[in-house]
Short mmCIF file of C-alpha atoms in Angstrom, two decimals:
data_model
loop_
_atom_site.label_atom_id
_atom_site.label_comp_id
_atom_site.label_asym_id
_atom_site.label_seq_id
_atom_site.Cartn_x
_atom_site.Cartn_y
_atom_site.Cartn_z
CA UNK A 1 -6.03 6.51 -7.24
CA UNK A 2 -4.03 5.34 -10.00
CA UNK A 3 -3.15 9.48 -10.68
CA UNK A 4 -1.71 9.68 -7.39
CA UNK A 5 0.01 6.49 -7.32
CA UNK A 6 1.82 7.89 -10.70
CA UNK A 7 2.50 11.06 -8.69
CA UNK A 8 4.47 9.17 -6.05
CA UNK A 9 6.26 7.30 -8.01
CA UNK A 10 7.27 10.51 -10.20
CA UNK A 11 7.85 12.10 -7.30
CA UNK A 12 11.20 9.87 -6.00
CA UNK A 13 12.32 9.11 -9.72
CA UNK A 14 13.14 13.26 -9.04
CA UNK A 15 14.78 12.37 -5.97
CA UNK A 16 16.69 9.47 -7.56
CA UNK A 17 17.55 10.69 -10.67
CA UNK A 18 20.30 12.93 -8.94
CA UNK A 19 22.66 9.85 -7.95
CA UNK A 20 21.35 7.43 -10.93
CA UNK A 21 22.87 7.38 -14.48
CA UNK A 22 21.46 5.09 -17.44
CA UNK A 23 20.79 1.87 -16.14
CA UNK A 24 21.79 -1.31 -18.30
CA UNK A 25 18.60 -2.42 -20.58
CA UNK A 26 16.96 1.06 -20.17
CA UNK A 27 15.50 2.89 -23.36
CA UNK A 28 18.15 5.54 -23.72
CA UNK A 29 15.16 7.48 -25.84
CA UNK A 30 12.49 8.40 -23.16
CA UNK A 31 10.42 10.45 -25.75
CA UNK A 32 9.59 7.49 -28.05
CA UNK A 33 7.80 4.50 -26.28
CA UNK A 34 9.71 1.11 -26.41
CA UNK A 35 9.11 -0.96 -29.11
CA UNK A 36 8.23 -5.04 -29.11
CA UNK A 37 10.37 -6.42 -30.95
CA UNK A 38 10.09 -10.06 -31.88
CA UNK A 39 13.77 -11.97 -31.35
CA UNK A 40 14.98 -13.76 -34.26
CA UNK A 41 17.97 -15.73 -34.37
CA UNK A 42 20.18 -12.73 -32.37
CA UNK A 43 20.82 -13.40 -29.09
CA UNK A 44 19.06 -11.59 -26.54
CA UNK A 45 19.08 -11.20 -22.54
CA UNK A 46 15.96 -10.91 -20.37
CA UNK A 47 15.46 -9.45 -17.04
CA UNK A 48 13.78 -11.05 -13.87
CA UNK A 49 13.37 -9.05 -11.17
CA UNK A 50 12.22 -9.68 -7.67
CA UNK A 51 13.36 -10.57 -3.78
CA UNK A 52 13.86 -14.27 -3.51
CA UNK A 53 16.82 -14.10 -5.48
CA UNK A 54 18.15 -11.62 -2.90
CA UNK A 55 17.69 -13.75 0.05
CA UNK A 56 20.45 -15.99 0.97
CA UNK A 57 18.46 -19.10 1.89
CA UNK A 58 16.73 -19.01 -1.53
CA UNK A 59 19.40 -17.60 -3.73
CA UNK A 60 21.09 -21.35 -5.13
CA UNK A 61 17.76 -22.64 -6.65
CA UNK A 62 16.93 -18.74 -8.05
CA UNK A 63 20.23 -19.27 -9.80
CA UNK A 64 19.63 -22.91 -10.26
CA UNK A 65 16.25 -22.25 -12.03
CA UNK A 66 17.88 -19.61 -14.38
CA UNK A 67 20.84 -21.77 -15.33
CA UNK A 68 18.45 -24.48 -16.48
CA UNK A 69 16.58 -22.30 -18.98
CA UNK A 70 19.86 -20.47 -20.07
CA UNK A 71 21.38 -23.97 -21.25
CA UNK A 72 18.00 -24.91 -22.61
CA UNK A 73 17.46 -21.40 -24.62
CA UNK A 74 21.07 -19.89 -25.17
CA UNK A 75 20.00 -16.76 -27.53
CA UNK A 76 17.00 -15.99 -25.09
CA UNK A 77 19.00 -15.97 -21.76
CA UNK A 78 17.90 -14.46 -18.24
CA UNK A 79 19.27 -12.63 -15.32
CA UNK A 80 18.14 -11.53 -12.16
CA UNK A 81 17.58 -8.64 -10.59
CA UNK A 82 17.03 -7.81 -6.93
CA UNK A 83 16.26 -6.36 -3.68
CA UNK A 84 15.31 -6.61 -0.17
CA UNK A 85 11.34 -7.37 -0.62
CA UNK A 86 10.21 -4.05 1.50
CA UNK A 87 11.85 -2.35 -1.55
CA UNK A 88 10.68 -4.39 -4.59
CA UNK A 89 7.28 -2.89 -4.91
CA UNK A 90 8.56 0.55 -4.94
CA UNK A 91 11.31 -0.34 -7.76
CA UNK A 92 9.48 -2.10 -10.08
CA UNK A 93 6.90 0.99 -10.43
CA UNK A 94 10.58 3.54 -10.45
CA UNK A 95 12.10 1.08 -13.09
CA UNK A 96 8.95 0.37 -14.95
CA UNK A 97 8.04 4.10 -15.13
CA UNK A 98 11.28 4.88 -16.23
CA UNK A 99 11.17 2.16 -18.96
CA UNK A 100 14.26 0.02 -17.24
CA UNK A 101 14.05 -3.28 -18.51
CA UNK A 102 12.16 -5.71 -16.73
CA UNK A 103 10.86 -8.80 -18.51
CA UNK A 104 9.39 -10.83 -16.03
CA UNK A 105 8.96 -9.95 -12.34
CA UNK A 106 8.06 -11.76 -9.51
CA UNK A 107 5.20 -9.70 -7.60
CA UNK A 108 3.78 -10.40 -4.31
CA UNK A 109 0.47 -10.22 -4.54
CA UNK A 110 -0.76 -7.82 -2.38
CA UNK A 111 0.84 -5.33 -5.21
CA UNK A 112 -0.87 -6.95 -8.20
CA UNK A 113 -3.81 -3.97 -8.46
CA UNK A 114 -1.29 -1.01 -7.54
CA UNK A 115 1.25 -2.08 -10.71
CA UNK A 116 -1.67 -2.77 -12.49
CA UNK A 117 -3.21 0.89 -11.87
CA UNK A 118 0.18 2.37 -12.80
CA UNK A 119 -0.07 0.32 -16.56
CA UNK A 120 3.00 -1.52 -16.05
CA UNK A 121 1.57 -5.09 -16.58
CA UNK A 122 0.80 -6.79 -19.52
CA UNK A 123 -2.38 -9.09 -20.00
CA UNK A 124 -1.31 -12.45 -20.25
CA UNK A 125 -4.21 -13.73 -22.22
CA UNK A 126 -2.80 -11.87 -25.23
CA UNK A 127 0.62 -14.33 -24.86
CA UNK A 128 -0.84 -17.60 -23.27
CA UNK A 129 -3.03 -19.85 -24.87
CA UNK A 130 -6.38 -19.32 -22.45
CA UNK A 131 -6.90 -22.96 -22.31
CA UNK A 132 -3.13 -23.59 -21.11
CA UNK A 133 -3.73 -21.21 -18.16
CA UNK A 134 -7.22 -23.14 -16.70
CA UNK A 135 -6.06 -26.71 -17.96
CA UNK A 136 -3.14 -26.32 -15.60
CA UNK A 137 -4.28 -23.48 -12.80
CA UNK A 138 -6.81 -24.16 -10.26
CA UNK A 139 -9.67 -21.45 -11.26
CA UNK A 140 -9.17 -19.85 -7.05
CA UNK A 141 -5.66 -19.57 -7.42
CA UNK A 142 -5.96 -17.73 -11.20
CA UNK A 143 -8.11 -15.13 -9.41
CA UNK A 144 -4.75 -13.85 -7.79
CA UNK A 145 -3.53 -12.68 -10.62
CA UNK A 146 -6.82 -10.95 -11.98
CA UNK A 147 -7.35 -7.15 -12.26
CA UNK A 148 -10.61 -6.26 -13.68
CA UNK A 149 -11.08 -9.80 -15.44
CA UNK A 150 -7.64 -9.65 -17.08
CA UNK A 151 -5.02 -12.04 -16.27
CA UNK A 152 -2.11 -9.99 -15.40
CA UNK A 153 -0.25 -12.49 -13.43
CA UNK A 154 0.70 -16.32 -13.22
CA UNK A 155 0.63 -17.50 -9.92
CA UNK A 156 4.01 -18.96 -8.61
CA UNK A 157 3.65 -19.56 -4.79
CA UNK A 158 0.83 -19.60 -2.55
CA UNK A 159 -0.31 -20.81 0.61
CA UNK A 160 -2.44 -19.72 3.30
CA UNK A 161 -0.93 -17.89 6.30
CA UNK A 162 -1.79 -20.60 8.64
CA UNK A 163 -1.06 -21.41 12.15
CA UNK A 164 2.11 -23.25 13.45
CA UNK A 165 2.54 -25.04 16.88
CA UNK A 166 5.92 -26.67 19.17
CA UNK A 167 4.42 -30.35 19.27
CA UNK A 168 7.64 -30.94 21.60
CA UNK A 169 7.04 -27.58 24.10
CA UNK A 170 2.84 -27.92 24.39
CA UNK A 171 3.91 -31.46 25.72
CA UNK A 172 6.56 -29.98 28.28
CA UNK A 173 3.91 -27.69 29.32
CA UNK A 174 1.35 -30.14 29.88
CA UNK A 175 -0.91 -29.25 26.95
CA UNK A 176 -2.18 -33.01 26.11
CA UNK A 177 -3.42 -32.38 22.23
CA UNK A 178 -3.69 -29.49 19.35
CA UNK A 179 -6.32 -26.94 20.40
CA UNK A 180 -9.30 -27.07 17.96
CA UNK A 181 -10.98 -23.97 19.48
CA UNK A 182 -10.12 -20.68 21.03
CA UNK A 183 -11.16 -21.85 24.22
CA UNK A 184 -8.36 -24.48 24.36
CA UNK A 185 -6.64 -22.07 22.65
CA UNK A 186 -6.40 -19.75 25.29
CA UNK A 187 -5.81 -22.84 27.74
CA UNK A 188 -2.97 -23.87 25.64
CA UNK A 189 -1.47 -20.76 25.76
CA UNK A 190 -1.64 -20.15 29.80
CA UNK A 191 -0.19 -23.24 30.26
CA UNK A 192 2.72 -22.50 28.52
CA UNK A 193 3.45 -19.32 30.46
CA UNK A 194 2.95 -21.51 33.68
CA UNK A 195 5.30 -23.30 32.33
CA UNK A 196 8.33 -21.02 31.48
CA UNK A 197 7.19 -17.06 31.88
CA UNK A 198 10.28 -16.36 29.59
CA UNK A 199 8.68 -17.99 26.37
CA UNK A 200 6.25 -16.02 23.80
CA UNK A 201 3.15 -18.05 23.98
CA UNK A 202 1.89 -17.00 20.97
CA UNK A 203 4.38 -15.04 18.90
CA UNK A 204 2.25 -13.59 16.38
CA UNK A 205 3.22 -10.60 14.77
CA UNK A 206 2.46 -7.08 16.50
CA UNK A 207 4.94 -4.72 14.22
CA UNK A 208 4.87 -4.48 10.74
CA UNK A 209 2.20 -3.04 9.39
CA UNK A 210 1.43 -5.84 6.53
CA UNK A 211 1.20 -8.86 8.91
CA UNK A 212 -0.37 -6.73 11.93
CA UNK A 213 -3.48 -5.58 9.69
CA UNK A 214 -3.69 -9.53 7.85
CA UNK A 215 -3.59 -11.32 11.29
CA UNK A 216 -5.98 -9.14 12.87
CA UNK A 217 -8.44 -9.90 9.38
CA UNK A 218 -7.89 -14.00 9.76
CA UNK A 219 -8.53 -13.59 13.67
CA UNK A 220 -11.76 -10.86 12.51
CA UNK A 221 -13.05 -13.79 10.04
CA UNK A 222 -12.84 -16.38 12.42
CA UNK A 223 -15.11 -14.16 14.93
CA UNK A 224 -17.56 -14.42 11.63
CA UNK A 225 -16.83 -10.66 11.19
CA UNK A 226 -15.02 -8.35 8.09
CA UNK A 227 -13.55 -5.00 7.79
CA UNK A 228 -16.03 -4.03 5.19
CA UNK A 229 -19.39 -5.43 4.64
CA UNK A 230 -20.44 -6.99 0.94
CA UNK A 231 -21.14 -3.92 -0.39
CA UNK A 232 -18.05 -2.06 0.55
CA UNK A 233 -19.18 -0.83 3.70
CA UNK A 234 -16.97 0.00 6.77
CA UNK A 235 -17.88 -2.31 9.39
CA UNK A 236 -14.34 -2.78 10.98
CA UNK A 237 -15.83 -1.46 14.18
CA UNK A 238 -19.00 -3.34 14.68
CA UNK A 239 -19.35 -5.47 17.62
CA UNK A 240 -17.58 -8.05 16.23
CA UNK A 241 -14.84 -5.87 15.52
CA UNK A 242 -14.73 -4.93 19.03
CA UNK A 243 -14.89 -8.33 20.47
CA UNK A 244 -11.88 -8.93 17.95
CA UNK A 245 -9.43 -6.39 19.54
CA UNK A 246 -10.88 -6.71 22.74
CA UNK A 247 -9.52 -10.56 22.91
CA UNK A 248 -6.33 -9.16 21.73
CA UNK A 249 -5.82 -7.02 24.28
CA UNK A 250 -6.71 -9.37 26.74
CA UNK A 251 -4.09 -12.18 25.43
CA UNK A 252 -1.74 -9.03 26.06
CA UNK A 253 -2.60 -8.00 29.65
CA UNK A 254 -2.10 -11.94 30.53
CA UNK A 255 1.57 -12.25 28.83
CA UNK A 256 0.06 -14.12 26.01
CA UNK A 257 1.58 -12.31 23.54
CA UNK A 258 3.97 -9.69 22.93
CA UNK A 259 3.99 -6.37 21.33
CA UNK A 260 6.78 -4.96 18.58
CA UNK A 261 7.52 -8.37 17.67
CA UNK A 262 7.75 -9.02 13.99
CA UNK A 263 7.65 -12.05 11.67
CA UNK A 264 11.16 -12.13 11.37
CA UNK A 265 11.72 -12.12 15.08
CA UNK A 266 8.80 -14.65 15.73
CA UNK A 267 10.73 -17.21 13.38
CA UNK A 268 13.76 -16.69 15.50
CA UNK A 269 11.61 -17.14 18.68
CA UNK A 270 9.93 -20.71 17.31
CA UNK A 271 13.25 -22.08 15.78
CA UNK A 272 15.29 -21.38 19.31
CA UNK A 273 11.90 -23.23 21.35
CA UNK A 274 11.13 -19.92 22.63
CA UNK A 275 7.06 -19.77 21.37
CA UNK A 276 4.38 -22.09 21.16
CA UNK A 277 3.04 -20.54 18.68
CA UNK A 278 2.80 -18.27 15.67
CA UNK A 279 1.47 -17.32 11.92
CA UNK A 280 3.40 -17.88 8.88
CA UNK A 281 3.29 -19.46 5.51
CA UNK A 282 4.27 -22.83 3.76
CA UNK A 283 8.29 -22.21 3.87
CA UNK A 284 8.25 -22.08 7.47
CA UNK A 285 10.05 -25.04 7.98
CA UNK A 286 12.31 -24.12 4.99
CA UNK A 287 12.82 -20.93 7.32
CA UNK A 288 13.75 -23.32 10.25
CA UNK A 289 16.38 -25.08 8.32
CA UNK A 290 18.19 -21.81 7.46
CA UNK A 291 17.92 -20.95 10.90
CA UNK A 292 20.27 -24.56 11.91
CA UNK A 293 17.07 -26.71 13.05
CA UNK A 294 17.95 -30.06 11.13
CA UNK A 295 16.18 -32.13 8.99
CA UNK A 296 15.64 -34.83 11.52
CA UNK A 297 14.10 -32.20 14.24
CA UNK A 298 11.69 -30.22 12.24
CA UNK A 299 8.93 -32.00 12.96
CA UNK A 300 9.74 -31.75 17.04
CA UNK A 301 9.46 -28.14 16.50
CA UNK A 302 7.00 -27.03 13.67
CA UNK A 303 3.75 -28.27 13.19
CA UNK A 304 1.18 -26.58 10.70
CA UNK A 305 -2.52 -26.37 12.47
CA UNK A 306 -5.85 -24.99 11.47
CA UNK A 307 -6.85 -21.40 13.23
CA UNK A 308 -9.42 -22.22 16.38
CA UNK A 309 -12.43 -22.25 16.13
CA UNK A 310 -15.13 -20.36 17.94
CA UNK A 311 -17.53 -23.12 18.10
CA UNK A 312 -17.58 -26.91 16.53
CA UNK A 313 -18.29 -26.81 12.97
CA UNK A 314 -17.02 -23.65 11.56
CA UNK A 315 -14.54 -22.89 8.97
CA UNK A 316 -10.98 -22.35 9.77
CA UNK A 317 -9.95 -18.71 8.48
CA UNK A 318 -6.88 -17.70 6.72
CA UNK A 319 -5.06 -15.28 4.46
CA UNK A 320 -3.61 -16.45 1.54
CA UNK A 321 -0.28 -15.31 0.36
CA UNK A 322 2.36 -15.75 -1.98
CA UNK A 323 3.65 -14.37 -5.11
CA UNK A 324 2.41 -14.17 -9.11
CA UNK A 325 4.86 -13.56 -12.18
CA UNK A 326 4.34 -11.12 -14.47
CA UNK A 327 5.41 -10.11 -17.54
CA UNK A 328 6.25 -5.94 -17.87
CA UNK A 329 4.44 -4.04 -20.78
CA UNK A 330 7.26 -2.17 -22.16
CA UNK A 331 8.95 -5.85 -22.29
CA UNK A 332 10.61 -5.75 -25.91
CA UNK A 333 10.46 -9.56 -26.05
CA UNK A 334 7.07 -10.28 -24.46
CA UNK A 335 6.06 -13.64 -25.78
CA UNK A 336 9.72 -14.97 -25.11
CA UNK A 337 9.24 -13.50 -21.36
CA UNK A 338 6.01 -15.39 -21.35
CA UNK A 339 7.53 -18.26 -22.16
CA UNK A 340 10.68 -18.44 -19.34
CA UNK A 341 7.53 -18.11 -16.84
CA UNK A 342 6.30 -21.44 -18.33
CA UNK A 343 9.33 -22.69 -17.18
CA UNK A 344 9.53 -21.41 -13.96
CA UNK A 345 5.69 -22.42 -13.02
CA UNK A 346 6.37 -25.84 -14.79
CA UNK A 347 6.84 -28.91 -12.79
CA UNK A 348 9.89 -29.65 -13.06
CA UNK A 349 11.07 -26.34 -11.79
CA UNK A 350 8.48 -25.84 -9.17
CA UNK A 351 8.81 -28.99 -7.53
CA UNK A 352 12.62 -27.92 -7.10
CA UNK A 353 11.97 -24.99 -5.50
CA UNK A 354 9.58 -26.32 -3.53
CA UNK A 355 12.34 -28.85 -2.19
CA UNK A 356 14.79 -26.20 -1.75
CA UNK A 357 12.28 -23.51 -0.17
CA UNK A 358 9.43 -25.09 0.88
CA UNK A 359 7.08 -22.83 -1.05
CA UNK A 360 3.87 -25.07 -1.88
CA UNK A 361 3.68 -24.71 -5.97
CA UNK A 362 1.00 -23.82 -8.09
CA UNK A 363 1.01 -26.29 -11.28
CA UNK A 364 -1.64 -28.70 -10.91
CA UNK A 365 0.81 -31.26 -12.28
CA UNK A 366 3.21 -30.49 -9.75
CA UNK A 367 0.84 -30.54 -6.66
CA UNK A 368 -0.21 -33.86 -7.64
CA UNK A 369 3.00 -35.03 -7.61
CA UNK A 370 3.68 -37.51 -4.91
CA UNK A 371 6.45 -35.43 -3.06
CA UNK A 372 3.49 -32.91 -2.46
CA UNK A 373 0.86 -35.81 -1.42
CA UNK A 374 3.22 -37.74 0.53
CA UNK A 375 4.45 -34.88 2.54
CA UNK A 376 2.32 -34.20 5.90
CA UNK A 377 3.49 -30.94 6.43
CA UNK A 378 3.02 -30.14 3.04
CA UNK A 379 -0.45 -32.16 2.90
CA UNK A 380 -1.95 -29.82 5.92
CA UNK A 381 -0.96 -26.65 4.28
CA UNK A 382 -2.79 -27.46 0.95
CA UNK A 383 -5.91 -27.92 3.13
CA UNK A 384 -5.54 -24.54 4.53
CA UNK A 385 -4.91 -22.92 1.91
CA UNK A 386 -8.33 -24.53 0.31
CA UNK A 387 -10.01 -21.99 2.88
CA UNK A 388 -8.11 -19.10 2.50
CA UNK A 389 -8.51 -15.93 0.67
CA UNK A 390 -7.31 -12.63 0.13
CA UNK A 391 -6.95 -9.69 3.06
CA UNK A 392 -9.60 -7.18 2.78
CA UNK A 393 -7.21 -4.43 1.87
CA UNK A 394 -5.53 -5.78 -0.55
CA UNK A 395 -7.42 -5.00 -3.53
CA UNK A 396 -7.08 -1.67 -3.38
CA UNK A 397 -4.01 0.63 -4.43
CA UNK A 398 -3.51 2.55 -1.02
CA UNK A 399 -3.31 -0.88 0.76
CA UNK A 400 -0.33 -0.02 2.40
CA UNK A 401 -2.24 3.02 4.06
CA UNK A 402 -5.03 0.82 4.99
CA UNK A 403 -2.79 -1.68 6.72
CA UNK A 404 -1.04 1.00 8.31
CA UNK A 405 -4.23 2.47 9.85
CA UNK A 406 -5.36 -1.18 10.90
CA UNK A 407 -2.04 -1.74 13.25
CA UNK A 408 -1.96 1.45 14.67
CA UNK A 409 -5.49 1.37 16.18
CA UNK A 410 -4.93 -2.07 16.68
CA UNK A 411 -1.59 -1.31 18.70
CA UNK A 412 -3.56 1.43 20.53
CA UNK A 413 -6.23 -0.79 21.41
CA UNK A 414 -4.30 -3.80 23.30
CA UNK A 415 -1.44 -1.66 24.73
CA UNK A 416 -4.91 0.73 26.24
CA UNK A 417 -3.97 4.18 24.79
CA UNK A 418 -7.66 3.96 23.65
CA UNK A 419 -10.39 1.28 24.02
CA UNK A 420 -11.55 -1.00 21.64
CA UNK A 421 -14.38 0.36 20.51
CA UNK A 422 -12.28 4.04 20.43
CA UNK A 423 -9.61 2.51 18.40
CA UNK A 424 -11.63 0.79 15.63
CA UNK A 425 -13.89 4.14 15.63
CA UNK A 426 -10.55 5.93 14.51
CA UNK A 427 -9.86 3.05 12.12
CA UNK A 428 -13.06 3.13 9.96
CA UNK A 429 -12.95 6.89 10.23
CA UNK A 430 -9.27 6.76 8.40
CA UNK A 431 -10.02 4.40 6.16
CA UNK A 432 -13.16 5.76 4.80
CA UNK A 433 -11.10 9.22 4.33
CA UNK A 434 -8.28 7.21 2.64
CA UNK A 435 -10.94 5.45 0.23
CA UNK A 436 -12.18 8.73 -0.71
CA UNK A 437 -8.78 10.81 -1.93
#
C-alpha cells in the first residue's frame, strides 16, 4: 500500500514539475537528504501548512495565533501555508516528497496513516517529553494521532460529528420535544414536511464521498452493526447492513431527505431555516455566524442533539473528527517545530480559537476552562464526542477508495438503481478487492 501510495504521488510531481520551479524553503540538492540542523542564535523561518488558514472565516485567529509566537520567538518565526482542504492531503505528500519545507502541518485525521505510510512524519516521542503528552492529552484523543504505537501527531481539534436540530422550526411544525429515538425521529421529520414541503427535513449529506461513507457508518453503528467485523471481516452487507440502507432509502422515497446535497450546501440550508436537521461538527455554529445568523439567534436555530436511538438505553453513535499537528521529517529545525505546536495546542491559544471558530480544543487545561464548562452548546458536544470514534475506513491508506465505494452503492441503493441488499453486495465485493492490491 504504502508502494503505491509513493507511486501516485510520484506520478503528479511528473505532471507538476512542468509548470513548477524551486519553491521557497525547498532543498535545492535533491540527491543528498536534508539535514537537521539545530538553530542557534541565527534567525530562522518555519513553515505551517494546512486549510484553516485558507478559509476566510478562520483566517484572523490563524494569523492571530502566528503573530503571537512570532513576537514571543523573533529568530524562530512562522508562516503559513495553504490551500483549499480537498487539496491539502495531496500537497503535503507532493511537497513532502519533494523535500519542500514544511515544519509543522495541520492534518485532518483521516490522512494521519496515508502520510505516515509515505515516511513523511516524524515521531513525536523523540521531541516531546512522554509525560507532557499524557499529563495534558486525554489517553482517547492521543490515539488519533497514533500509527503503529508511535505518536505521530498532536491532536488540535476534535469533536464528534453529531447531530444538529431548528429548536425554532420543530416548534412551527408541531414537533413538541427533541426526538430521543428513530421512531420520533422519523415522526419529527414527517411533520416537518407537513409542514412546509419546500424544507429539507433532514439535510444530511448525500454527495461527497467523505461525509456520505461516515454518515452511513454512525447511522450503521447505531443499528448495532459495522462495515467490518473485529477481525477485519467484510460484513458491510449483513442484515444489518441492509436494514441500514434500506431506512435510507425509505427517508428518500418519503421527501425526507435529499440526494446530491453536500455539507456545504446543508449549512446553507440550516442557517437560511430551510432543514430541521443535519450532521456536522463542533464549529457549526461558528459556521452559522459566517453565514450572517447573529449572536443573539444562534441558539433559535442550532441546537447540538445526540443520534436516535433504536431502543431506550443504547449508546448514541458518532464519528469523531477533527485535525492533529504534525511535525514533517525532513523538518531542519524539528524540536523548534515541536515547540510552536506547544503553543498552538496550549491554552491560551486554543481557547482563542475556540472563541473565534468554535472548534472544541484538546488541552485538558483548556477544556476545563470555564468558557468550555459554562457553554451549553459547547457542554453537549463534549458529551458526544465522549462516544465517538473513528470511521471504519479510515485507518487504512486507500480510504478515499473505500469511501468512494461506500457512497456509490449507497447512492444506488436509495435512488433504486439496485436494491439494498444488491448494492452493499457490490460494496463488500469492492472493498475486499481494494484491500487486497
Amino acid at each position: 500500500m504504502k508502494k503505491k501510495l509513493m507511486l501516485v504521488a510520484l506520478s503528479s510531481l511528473v505532471i507538476l514539475a512542468a509548470g513548477c520551479g524551486t519553491k521557497a524553503g525547498q532543498d535545492k540538492s535533491t540527491s543528498e537528504p536534508v539535514k537537521t540542523e539545530k538553530p542557534s542564535d541565527k534567525k530562522i523561518e518555519m513553515v505551517w501548512a494546512g486549510w484553516t488558514g485558507e478559509e476566510k472565516a478562520f483566517k484572523p485567529v490563524i494569523d492571530s495565533i502566528i503573530e503571537d509566537w512570532n513576537k514571543k520567538e523573533p529568530n524562530a518565526t512562522v508562516k503559513w501555508l495553504g490551500w483549499p482542504w480537498d487539496q491539502t492531503q495531496q500537497q503535503l505528500i507532493l511537497r513532502g516528497m519533494s523535500k519542500d519545507q514544511i515544519d509543522v502541518a495541520q492534518v485532518d485525521i483521516r490522512w494521519v496513516n496515508s502520510l505516515a505510510e509515505a515516511g513523511l512524519l516524524e515521531d513525536l516521542g523523540t521531541l516531546f517529553d512522554k509525560n507532557w503528552i499524557s499529563n495534558n492529552f486525554d489517553a482517547n484523543f492521543l490515539k488519533i494521532g497514533q500509527v503503529e504505537g508511535k505518536q505521530v501527531g498532536l491532536p488540535w481539534t476534535l469533536g464528534a460529528l453529531g447531530m444538529l436540530y431548528n429548536p425554532t422550526l420543530l416548534e412551527k411544525a408541531g414537533v413538541k420535544d427533541v426526538p430521543t429515538t428513530v421512531t420520533d425521529f422519523e415522526d419529527a421529520l414527517k411533520k416537518v414536511k407537513a409542514f412546509d414541503k419546500n424544507i429539507v427535513p433532514y439535510a444530511i449529506s448525500t454527495k461527497v464521498a467523505s461525509s456520505v461513507s461516515t454518515n452511513f457508518q454512525a447511522w450503521l453503528w447505531q443499528n448495532g452493526g459495522n462495515v467490518f467485523d473485529k477481525d477485519g471481516k467484510v460484513i458491510i452487507n449483513n442484515e444489518t447492513g441492509v436494514k441500514t440502507l434500506t431506512w435510507f432509502k425509505s427517508l428518500y422515497d418519503n421527501g425526507l431527505i435529499k440526494m446530491d446535497l453536500a455539507q456545504t450546501d446543508a449549512r446553507v440550508l440550516h442557517s437560511k431555516g430551510q432543514s430541521a436537521f443535519y450532521d456536522d461538527l463542533v464549529l457549526a455554529k461558528g459556521v452559522m455566524k459566517s453565514n450572517g445568523i447573529a449572536d443573539q439567534d444562534l441558539d433559535k436555530i442550532i441546537r447540538p442533539m445526540a443520534r436516535p436511538l433504536i431502543k431506550a438505553g443504547d449508546q448514541p453513535q458518532s464519528k469523531i473528527g477533527g485535525t492533529v499537528l504534525v511535525v514533517f521529517k525532513d523538518s531542519k529545525y524539528k524540536q523548534k517545530a515541536a515547540d510552536y505546536i506547544k503553543h498552538v495546542v496550549g491554552e491560551p491559544e486554543a481557547l482563542k480559537f475556540f472563541k473565534e471558530s468554535g472548534n472544541l480544543p484538546t488541552f485538558n487545561s483548556a477544556i476545563k476552562n470555564e468558557l468550555i464548562q459554562k457553554d451549553a452548546y459547547t457542554k453537549k458536544f463534549l458529551e458526544l464526542t465522549t462516544f465517538s470514534k473513528r470511521a471504519e475506513t479510515e485507518p487504512f491508506a486507500s480510504a478515499k477508495e473505500l469511501d468512494n465505494i461506500i457512497t456509490e452503492e449507497f447512492q444506488a441503493g436509495v435512488m433504486g438503481a439496485k436494491t439494498p441488499q444488491k448494492a452493499l453486495d457490490d460494496a463488500a465485493t469492492k472493498i475486499k478487492s481494494t484491500l487486497k492490491k
